[in-house]
Coordinates of C-alpha atoms and ligand atoms in Angstrom, one line a residue:
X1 CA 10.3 -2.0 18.0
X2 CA 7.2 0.5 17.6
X3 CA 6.7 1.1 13.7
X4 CA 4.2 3.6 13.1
X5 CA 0.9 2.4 11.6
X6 CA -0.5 3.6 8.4
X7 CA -3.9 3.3 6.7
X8 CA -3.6 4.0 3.0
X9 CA -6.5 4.3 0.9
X10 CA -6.6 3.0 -2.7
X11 CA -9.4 4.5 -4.7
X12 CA -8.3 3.1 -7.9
X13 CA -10.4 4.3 -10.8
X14 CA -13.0 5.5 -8.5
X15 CA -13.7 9.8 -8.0
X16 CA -13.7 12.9 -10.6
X17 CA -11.9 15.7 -9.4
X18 CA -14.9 17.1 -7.6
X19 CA -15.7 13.9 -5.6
X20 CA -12.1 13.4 -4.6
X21 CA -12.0 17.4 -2.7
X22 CA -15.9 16.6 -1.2
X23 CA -13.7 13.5 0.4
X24 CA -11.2 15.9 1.6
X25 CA -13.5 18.0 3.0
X26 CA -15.1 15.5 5.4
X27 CA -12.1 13.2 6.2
X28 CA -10.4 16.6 7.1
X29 CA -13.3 16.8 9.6
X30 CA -13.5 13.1 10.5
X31 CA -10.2 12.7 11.6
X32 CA -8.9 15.6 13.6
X33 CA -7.7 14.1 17.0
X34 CA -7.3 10.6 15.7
X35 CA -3.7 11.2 15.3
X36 CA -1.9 8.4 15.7
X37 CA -2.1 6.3 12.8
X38 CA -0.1 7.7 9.7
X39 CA -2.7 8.2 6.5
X40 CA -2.2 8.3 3.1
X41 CA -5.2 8.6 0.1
X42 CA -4.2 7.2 -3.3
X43 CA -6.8 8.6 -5.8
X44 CA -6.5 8.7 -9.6
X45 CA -3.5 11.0 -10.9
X46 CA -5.8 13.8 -12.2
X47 CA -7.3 14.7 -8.8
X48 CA -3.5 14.6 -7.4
X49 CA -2.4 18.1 -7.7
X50 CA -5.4 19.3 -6.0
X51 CA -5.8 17.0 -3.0
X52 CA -2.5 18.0 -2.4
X53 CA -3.8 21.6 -1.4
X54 CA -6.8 20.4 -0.2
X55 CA -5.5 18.3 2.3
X56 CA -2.8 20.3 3.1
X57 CA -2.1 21.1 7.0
X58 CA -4.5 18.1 7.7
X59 CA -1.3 16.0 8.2
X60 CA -3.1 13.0 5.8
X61 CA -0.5 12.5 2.9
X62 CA -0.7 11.9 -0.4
X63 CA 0.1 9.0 -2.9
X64 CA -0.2 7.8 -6.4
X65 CA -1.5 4.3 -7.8
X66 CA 1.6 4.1 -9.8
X67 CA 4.4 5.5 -12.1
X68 CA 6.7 5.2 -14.8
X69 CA 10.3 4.6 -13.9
X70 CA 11.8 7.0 -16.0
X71 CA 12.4 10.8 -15.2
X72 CA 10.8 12.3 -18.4
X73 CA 10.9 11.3 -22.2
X74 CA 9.6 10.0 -24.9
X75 CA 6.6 7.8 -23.1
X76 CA 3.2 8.4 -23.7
X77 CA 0.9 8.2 -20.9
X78 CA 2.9 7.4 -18.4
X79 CA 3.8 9.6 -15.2
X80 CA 7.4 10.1 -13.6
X81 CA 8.1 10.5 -10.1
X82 CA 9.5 13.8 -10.6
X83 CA 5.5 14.6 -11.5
X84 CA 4.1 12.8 -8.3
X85 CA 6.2 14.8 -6.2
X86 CA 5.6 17.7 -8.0
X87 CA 1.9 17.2 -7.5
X88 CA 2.3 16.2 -3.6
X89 CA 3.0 12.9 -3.4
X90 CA 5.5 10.8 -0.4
X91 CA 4.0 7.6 -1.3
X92 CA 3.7 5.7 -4.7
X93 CA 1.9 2.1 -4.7
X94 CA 3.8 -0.3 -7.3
X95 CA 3.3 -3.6 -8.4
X96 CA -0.8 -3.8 -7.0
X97 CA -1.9 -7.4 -8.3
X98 CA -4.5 -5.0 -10.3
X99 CA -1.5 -4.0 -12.3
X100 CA 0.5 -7.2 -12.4
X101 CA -2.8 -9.2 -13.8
X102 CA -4.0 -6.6 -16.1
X103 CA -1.0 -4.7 -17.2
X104 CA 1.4 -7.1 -17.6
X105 CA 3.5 -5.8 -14.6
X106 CA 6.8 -8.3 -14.4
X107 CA 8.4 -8.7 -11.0
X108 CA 11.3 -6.7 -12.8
X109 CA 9.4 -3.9 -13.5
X110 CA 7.8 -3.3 -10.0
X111 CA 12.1 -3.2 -9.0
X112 CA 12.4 -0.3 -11.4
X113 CA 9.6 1.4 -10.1
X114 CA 10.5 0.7 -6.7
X115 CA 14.1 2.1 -7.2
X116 CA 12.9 5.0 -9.1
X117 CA 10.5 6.3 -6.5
X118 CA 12.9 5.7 -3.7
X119 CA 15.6 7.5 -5.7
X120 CA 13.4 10.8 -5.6
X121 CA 13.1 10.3 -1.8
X122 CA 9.2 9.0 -2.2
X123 CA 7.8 6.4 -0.4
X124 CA 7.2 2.9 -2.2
X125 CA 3.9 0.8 -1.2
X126 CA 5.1 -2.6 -2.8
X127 CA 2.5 -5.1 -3.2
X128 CA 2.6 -8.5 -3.3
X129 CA 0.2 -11.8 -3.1
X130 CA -1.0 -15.2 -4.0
X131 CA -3.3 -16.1 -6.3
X132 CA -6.5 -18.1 -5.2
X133 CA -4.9 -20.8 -7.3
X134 CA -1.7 -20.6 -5.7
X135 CA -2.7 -20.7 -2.6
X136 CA -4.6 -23.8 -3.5
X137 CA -2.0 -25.7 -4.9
X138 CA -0.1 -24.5 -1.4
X139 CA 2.5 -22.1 -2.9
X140 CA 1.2 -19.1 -1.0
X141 CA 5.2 -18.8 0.3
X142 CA 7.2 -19.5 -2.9
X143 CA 5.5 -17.1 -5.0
X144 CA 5.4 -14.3 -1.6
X145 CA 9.2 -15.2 -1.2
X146 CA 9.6 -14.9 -5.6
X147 CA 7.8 -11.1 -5.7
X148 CA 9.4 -9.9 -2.6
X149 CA 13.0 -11.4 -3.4
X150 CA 12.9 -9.4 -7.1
X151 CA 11.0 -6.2 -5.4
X152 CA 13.8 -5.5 -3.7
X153 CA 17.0 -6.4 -5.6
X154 CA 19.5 -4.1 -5.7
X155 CA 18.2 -1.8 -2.5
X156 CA 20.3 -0.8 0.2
X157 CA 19.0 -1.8 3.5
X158 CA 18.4 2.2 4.9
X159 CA 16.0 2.0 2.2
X160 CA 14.0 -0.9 2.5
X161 CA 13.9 -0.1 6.4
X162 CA 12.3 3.3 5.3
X163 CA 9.4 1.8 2.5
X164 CA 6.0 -0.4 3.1
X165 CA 5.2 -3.9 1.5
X166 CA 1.4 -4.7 1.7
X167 CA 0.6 -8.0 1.6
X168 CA -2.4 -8.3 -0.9
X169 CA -4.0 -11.8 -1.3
X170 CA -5.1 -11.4 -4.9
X171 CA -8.5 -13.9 -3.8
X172 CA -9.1 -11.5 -0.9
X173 CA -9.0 -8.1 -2.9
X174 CA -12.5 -6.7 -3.3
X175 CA -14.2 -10.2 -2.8
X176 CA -15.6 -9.5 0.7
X177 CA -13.3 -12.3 1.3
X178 CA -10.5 -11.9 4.2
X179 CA -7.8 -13.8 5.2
X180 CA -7.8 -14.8 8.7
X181 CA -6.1 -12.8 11.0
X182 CA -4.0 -15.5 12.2
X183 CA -3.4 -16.2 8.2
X184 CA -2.5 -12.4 7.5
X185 CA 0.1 -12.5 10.3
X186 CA 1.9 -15.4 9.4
X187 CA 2.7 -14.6 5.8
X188 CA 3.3 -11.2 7.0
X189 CA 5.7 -12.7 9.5
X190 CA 7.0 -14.6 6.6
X191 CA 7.7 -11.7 4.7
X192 CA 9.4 -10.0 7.5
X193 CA 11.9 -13.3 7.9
X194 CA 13.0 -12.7 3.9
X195 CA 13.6 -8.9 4.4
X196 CA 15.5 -9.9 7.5
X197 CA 17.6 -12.6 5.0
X198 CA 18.2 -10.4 2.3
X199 CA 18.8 -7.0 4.2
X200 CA 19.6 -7.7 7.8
X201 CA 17.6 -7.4 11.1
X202 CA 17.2 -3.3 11.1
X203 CA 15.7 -3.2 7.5
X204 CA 13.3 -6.3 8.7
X205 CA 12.6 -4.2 12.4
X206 CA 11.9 -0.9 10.5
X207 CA 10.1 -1.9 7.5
X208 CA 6.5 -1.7 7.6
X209 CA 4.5 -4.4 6.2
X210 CA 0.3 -3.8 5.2
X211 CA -2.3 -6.3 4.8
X212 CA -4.7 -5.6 2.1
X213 CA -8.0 -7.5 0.9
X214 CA -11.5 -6.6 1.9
X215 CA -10.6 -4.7 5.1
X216 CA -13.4 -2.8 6.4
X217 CA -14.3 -1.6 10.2
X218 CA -15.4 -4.5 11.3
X219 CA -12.2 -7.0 10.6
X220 CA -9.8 -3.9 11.5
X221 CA -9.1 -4.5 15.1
X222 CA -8.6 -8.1 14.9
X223 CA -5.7 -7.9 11.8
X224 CA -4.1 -5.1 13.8
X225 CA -3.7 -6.4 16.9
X226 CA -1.2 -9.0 15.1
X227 CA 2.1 -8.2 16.3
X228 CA 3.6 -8.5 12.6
X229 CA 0.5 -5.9 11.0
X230 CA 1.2 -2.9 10.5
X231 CA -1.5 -1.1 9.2
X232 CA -3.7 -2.0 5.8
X233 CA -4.2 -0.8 2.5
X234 CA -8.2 -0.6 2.1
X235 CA -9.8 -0.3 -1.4
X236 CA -13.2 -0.4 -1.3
X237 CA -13.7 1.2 1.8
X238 CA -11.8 4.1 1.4
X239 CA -14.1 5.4 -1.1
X240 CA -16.9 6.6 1.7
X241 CA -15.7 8.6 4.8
X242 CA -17.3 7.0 7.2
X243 CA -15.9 3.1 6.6
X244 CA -12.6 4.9 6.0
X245 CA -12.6 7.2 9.2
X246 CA -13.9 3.8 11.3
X247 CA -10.4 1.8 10.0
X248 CA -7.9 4.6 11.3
X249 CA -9.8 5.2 14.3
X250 CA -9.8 1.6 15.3
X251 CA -6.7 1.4 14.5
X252 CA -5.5 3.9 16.4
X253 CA -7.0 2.2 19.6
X254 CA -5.8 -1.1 18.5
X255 CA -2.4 0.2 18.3
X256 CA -1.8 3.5 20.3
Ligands
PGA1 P1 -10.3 -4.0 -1.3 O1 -9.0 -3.7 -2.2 O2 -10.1 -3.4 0.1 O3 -11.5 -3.4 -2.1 O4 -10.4 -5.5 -1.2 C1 -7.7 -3.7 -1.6 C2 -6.7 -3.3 -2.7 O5 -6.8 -3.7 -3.8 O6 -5.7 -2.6 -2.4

Protein backbone atom coordinates (compact mmCIF):
# COMPACT_ATOMS: atom_id res chain seq x y z
CA UNK A 1 0.00 0.00 0.00
CA UNK A 2 1.91 3.43 -0.94
CA UNK A 3 -0.10 6.37 0.76
CA UNK A 4 1.16 9.52 -0.26
CA UNK A 5 3.02 11.54 2.49
CA UNK A 6 2.05 14.89 3.57
CA UNK A 7 3.77 17.60 5.73
CA UNK A 8 1.26 20.04 6.97
CA UNK A 9 2.26 23.06 8.71
CA UNK A 10 0.36 24.48 11.68
CA UNK A 11 1.15 28.15 12.27
CA UNK A 12 -1.46 28.64 14.87
CA UNK A 13 -1.74 32.18 16.02
CA UNK A 14 1.59 32.88 14.53
CA UNK A 15 1.90 35.58 11.01
CA UNK A 16 -0.05 38.91 9.93
CA UNK A 17 -1.17 38.88 6.57
CA UNK A 18 2.13 40.32 5.31
CA UNK A 19 4.41 37.62 6.98
CA UNK A 20 2.21 34.76 5.84
CA UNK A 21 2.70 35.94 1.64
CA UNK A 22 6.84 36.69 2.52
CA UNK A 23 6.43 32.77 3.58
CA UNK A 24 4.87 32.04 0.37
CA UNK A 25 7.27 33.69 -1.52
CA UNK A 26 10.32 31.68 -0.32
CA UNK A 27 8.64 28.20 0.24
CA UNK A 28 7.44 28.72 -3.39
CA UNK A 29 11.23 28.92 -4.09
CA UNK A 30 12.38 26.31 -1.53
CA UNK A 31 10.52 23.63 -2.70
CA UNK A 32 10.26 23.51 -6.49
CA UNK A 33 11.54 19.94 -7.44
CA UNK A 34 10.90 18.38 -4.06
CA UNK A 35 7.76 17.01 -5.27
CA UNK A 36 6.96 14.15 -3.73
CA UNK A 37 5.63 14.78 -0.43
CA UNK A 38 2.00 16.37 -0.51
CA UNK A 39 2.06 19.92 1.54
CA UNK A 40 -0.40 21.77 3.09
CA UNK A 41 0.16 25.39 5.35
CA UNK A 42 -2.47 26.00 7.95
CA UNK A 43 -2.11 29.75 8.84
CA UNK A 44 -4.63 31.87 10.79
CA UNK A 45 -8.04 32.44 8.77
CA UNK A 46 -7.37 36.10 7.92
CA UNK A 47 -4.29 35.42 5.82
CA UNK A 48 -6.41 32.42 4.07
CA UNK A 49 -7.93 34.09 1.12
CA UNK A 50 -4.66 35.40 0.11
CA UNK A 51 -2.30 32.55 0.43
CA UNK A 52 -4.65 30.93 -1.57
CA UNK A 53 -3.54 33.13 -4.67
CA UNK A 54 -0.30 33.34 -3.57
CA UNK A 55 0.52 29.88 -3.52
CA UNK A 56 -1.45 29.16 -6.33
CA UNK A 57 0.25 26.93 -9.23
CA UNK A 58 2.91 25.99 -6.52
CA UNK A 59 1.04 22.72 -5.97
CA UNK A 60 1.35 23.41 -1.86
CA UNK A 61 -2.38 23.40 -0.58
CA UNK A 62 -4.11 25.20 1.70
CA UNK A 63 -5.89 24.44 5.14
CA UNK A 64 -7.54 26.06 8.06
CA UNK A 65 -6.96 25.57 11.96
CA UNK A 66 -10.55 24.83 12.35
CA UNK A 67 -14.33 25.54 11.71
CA UNK A 68 -17.74 25.67 12.74
CA UNK A 69 -19.96 22.89 11.72
CA UNK A 70 -22.69 24.75 10.55
CA UNK A 71 -23.15 26.14 6.86
CA UNK A 72 -24.02 29.87 7.85
CA UNK A 73 -26.25 31.48 10.66
CA UNK A 74 -26.67 33.03 13.47
CA UNK A 75 -22.92 32.30 15.11
CA UNK A 76 -20.70 34.85 15.88
CA UNK A 77 -17.13 34.28 15.22
CA UNK A 78 -17.13 31.29 13.95
CA UNK A 79 -16.23 30.19 10.22
CA UNK A 80 -18.25 27.51 8.00
CA UNK A 81 -16.69 25.23 5.60
CA UNK A 82 -18.51 26.75 2.91
CA UNK A 83 -16.01 29.98 3.78
CA UNK A 84 -12.74 27.77 3.88
CA UNK A 85 -13.36 26.53 0.59
CA UNK A 86 -14.41 29.61 -0.66
CA UNK A 87 -11.15 31.05 0.57
CA UNK A 88 -8.97 27.89 -0.83
CA UNK A 89 -8.97 25.49 1.53
CA UNK A 90 -8.88 21.05 0.92
CA UNK A 91 -7.83 20.58 4.40
CA UNK A 92 -9.36 21.69 7.80
CA UNK A 93 -7.49 20.58 11.12
CA UNK A 94 -10.18 19.63 13.88
CA UNK A 95 -10.06 18.64 17.27
CA UNK A 96 -5.98 19.91 17.79
CA UNK A 97 -5.42 19.14 21.68
CA UNK A 98 -4.84 23.24 21.62
CA UNK A 99 -8.51 23.34 21.03
CA UNK A 100 -9.80 20.46 23.09
CA UNK A 101 -7.73 21.88 26.30
CA UNK A 102 -8.51 25.46 25.84
CA UNK A 103 -11.79 25.64 24.05
CA UNK A 104 -13.60 23.05 25.51
CA UNK A 105 -13.69 20.92 22.30
CA UNK A 106 -15.84 17.54 23.33
CA UNK A 107 -14.98 14.43 21.36
CA UNK A 108 -18.62 15.06 19.89
CA UNK A 109 -17.90 18.14 18.56
CA UNK A 110 -14.61 17.28 16.71
CA UNK A 111 -17.44 14.44 14.86
CA UNK A 112 -19.47 17.35 13.76
CA UNK A 113 -16.75 19.16 12.46
CA UNK A 114 -15.32 16.21 10.92
CA UNK A 115 -18.62 15.34 9.15
CA UNK A 116 -19.15 18.84 8.16
CA UNK A 117 -15.86 19.36 6.41
CA UNK A 118 -16.09 15.99 4.73
CA UNK A 119 -19.58 16.78 3.59
CA UNK A 120 -18.21 19.90 1.47
CA UNK A 121 -15.60 17.51 -0.08
CA UNK A 122 -12.66 19.10 2.28
CA UNK A 123 -10.09 17.24 3.80
CA UNK A 124 -10.25 16.59 7.70
CA UNK A 125 -6.78 16.55 9.75
CA UNK A 126 -8.25 14.86 12.98
CA UNK A 127 -6.10 15.11 15.91
CA UNK A 128 -5.85 13.11 18.70
CA UNK A 129 -3.33 12.35 21.81
CA UNK A 130 -2.49 11.54 25.42
CA UNK A 131 -1.94 13.67 27.96
CA UNK A 132 1.46 13.57 29.88
CA UNK A 133 -0.73 12.42 32.69
CA UNK A 134 -2.32 9.75 30.83
CA UNK A 135 0.38 8.38 29.47
CA UNK A 136 1.76 8.19 32.93
CA UNK A 137 -0.91 6.47 34.54
CA UNK A 138 -0.46 4.07 31.22
CA UNK A 139 -3.75 4.96 29.35
CA UNK A 140 -2.02 6.25 26.31
CA UNK A 141 -4.37 3.52 24.26
CA UNK A 142 -7.81 3.91 25.98
CA UNK A 143 -8.04 7.47 25.61
CA UNK A 144 -6.27 7.13 21.66
CA UNK A 145 -8.94 4.29 21.09
CA UNK A 146 -11.94 6.87 23.11
CA UNK A 147 -11.09 10.14 20.62
CA UNK A 148 -10.59 8.14 17.57
CA UNK A 149 -13.78 5.75 18.15
CA UNK A 150 -16.13 9.22 18.61
CA UNK A 151 -14.06 11.08 15.63
CA UNK A 152 -15.30 8.94 13.37
CA UNK A 153 -18.82 7.78 14.25
CA UNK A 154 -21.21 7.87 11.77
CA UNK A 155 -18.54 8.03 8.65
CA UNK A 156 -18.75 5.81 5.79
CA UNK A 157 -15.63 3.96 5.19
CA UNK A 158 -14.83 5.85 1.38
CA UNK A 159 -14.48 8.68 3.67
CA UNK A 160 -12.33 7.83 6.34
CA UNK A 161 -10.06 6.06 3.68
CA UNK A 162 -9.84 9.55 1.93
CA UNK A 163 -9.10 11.93 5.49
CA UNK A 164 -5.73 12.17 7.80
CA UNK A 165 -5.58 11.51 11.69
CA UNK A 166 -2.36 13.06 13.28
CA UNK A 167 -1.32 11.57 16.16
CA UNK A 168 -0.46 14.49 18.53
CA UNK A 169 1.01 13.60 22.06
CA UNK A 170 -0.33 16.55 23.95
CA UNK A 171 3.33 16.26 26.29
CA UNK A 172 5.23 16.33 23.02
CA UNK A 173 3.55 19.48 21.35
CA UNK A 174 5.90 22.43 21.39
CA UNK A 175 8.02 20.99 24.39
CA UNK A 176 11.09 20.11 22.32
CA UNK A 177 9.96 16.77 23.62
CA UNK A 178 9.49 13.80 20.92
CA UNK A 179 8.20 10.64 21.17
CA UNK A 180 10.43 7.98 20.11
CA UNK A 181 10.20 6.78 16.81
CA UNK A 182 9.57 3.36 17.80
CA UNK A 183 6.80 4.98 20.27
CA UNK A 184 5.16 7.13 17.40
CA UNK A 185 4.85 3.99 15.26
CA UNK A 186 3.24 1.83 17.54
CA UNK A 187 0.38 4.04 18.65
CA UNK A 188 0.20 4.97 15.13
CA UNK A 189 -0.06 1.35 14.31
CA UNK A 190 -2.59 1.20 16.99
CA UNK A 191 -4.65 3.61 15.52
CA UNK A 192 -4.50 2.04 12.23
CA UNK A 193 -5.86 -1.54 13.94
CA UNK A 194 -9.16 0.65 15.28
CA UNK A 195 -9.79 2.22 11.85
CA UNK A 196 -9.36 -1.23 10.51
CA UNK A 197 -12.19 -2.53 13.35
CA UNK A 198 -14.52 0.09 12.93
CA UNK A 199 -14.31 0.63 9.04
CA UNK A 200 -12.68 -2.35 7.39
CA UNK A 201 -9.22 -3.08 6.03
CA UNK A 202 -9.46 -0.47 2.83
CA UNK A 203 -10.34 2.58 5.03
CA UNK A 204 -7.38 1.36 7.52
CA UNK A 205 -4.92 0.76 4.08
CA UNK A 206 -5.89 4.22 2.71
CA UNK A 207 -6.10 6.41 5.60
CA UNK A 208 -3.25 8.46 6.30
CA UNK A 209 -2.14 8.78 9.81
CA UNK A 210 0.44 12.06 10.98
CA UNK A 211 2.65 12.21 13.88
CA UNK A 212 2.79 15.58 15.50
CA UNK A 213 4.96 16.97 18.48
CA UNK A 214 8.22 18.82 18.28
CA UNK A 215 9.17 17.58 14.78
CA UNK A 216 11.88 19.36 13.30
CA UNK A 217 14.71 18.33 10.52
CA UNK A 218 16.61 16.56 12.62
CA UNK A 219 13.99 13.83 14.13
CA UNK A 220 12.25 13.82 10.47
CA UNK A 221 13.90 10.90 8.85
CA UNK A 222 13.94 8.58 11.70
CA UNK A 223 9.71 9.00 12.37
CA UNK A 224 9.33 8.55 8.62
CA UNK A 225 10.95 5.72 7.97
CA UNK A 226 8.22 3.88 10.26
CA UNK A 227 6.30 1.86 8.11
CA UNK A 228 2.86 3.05 9.89
CA UNK A 229 4.06 7.19 9.51
CA UNK A 230 2.79 8.92 7.17
CA UNK A 231 3.90 12.23 7.15
CA UNK A 232 3.79 14.91 10.28
CA UNK A 233 1.99 17.86 11.23
CA UNK A 234 4.95 20.42 12.44
CA UNK A 235 4.00 23.58 14.46
CA UNK A 236 6.81 25.34 15.46
CA UNK A 237 8.92 24.65 12.66
CA UNK A 238 6.80 25.57 10.02
CA UNK A 239 6.95 29.06 10.95
CA UNK A 240 10.68 29.62 9.28
CA UNK A 241 11.28 28.28 5.66
CA UNK A 242 14.18 26.83 6.07
CA UNK A 243 13.20 24.11 9.11
CA UNK A 244 10.01 23.66 7.16
CA UNK A 245 11.67 23.18 3.64
CA UNK A 246 14.36 20.62 5.57
CA UNK A 247 11.10 18.33 6.96
CA UNK A 248 9.54 17.82 3.21
CA UNK A 249 12.79 17.42 1.70
CA UNK A 250 13.83 14.67 4.06
CA UNK A 251 10.88 13.37 3.84
CA UNK A 252 10.74 13.05 0.42
CA UNK A 253 14.14 10.99 0.46
CA UNK A 254 12.92 9.06 3.43
CA UNK A 255 9.97 8.10 1.51
CA UNK A 256 10.30 8.46 -2.34
P1 LIG B 1 5.01 21.60 17.56
O1 LIG B 1 3.40 21.61 17.38
O2 LIG B 1 5.58 21.04 16.29
O3 LIG B 1 5.38 23.03 17.80
O4 LIG B 1 5.29 20.71 18.73
C1 LIG B 1 2.72 20.58 16.72
C2 LIG B 1 1.23 20.86 16.72
O5 LIG B 1 0.70 21.37 17.70
O6 LIG B 1 0.54 20.58 15.71
Amino acid sequence: MSRKPVIAGNWKMFKTVSEALTFVRGIRQATVGLGYAEVVLCPPFTALALMSEGLRGSGISLGAQDVFWEDKGAFTGEISPVMLKDAGCSYVIVGHSERRQYFRETDEKVNRKVKAVLGHGLTPIMCVGETLDEREAGVTEKIVRAQTTAGLAGLAPEQVAGMVIAYEPVWAIGTGRTASDEDAQSVIAYIRDIVREQCGETAAGNVRILYGGSVKPENTAGLMSKRDIDGALVGGASLEVKSFTEIIKRTSETRR
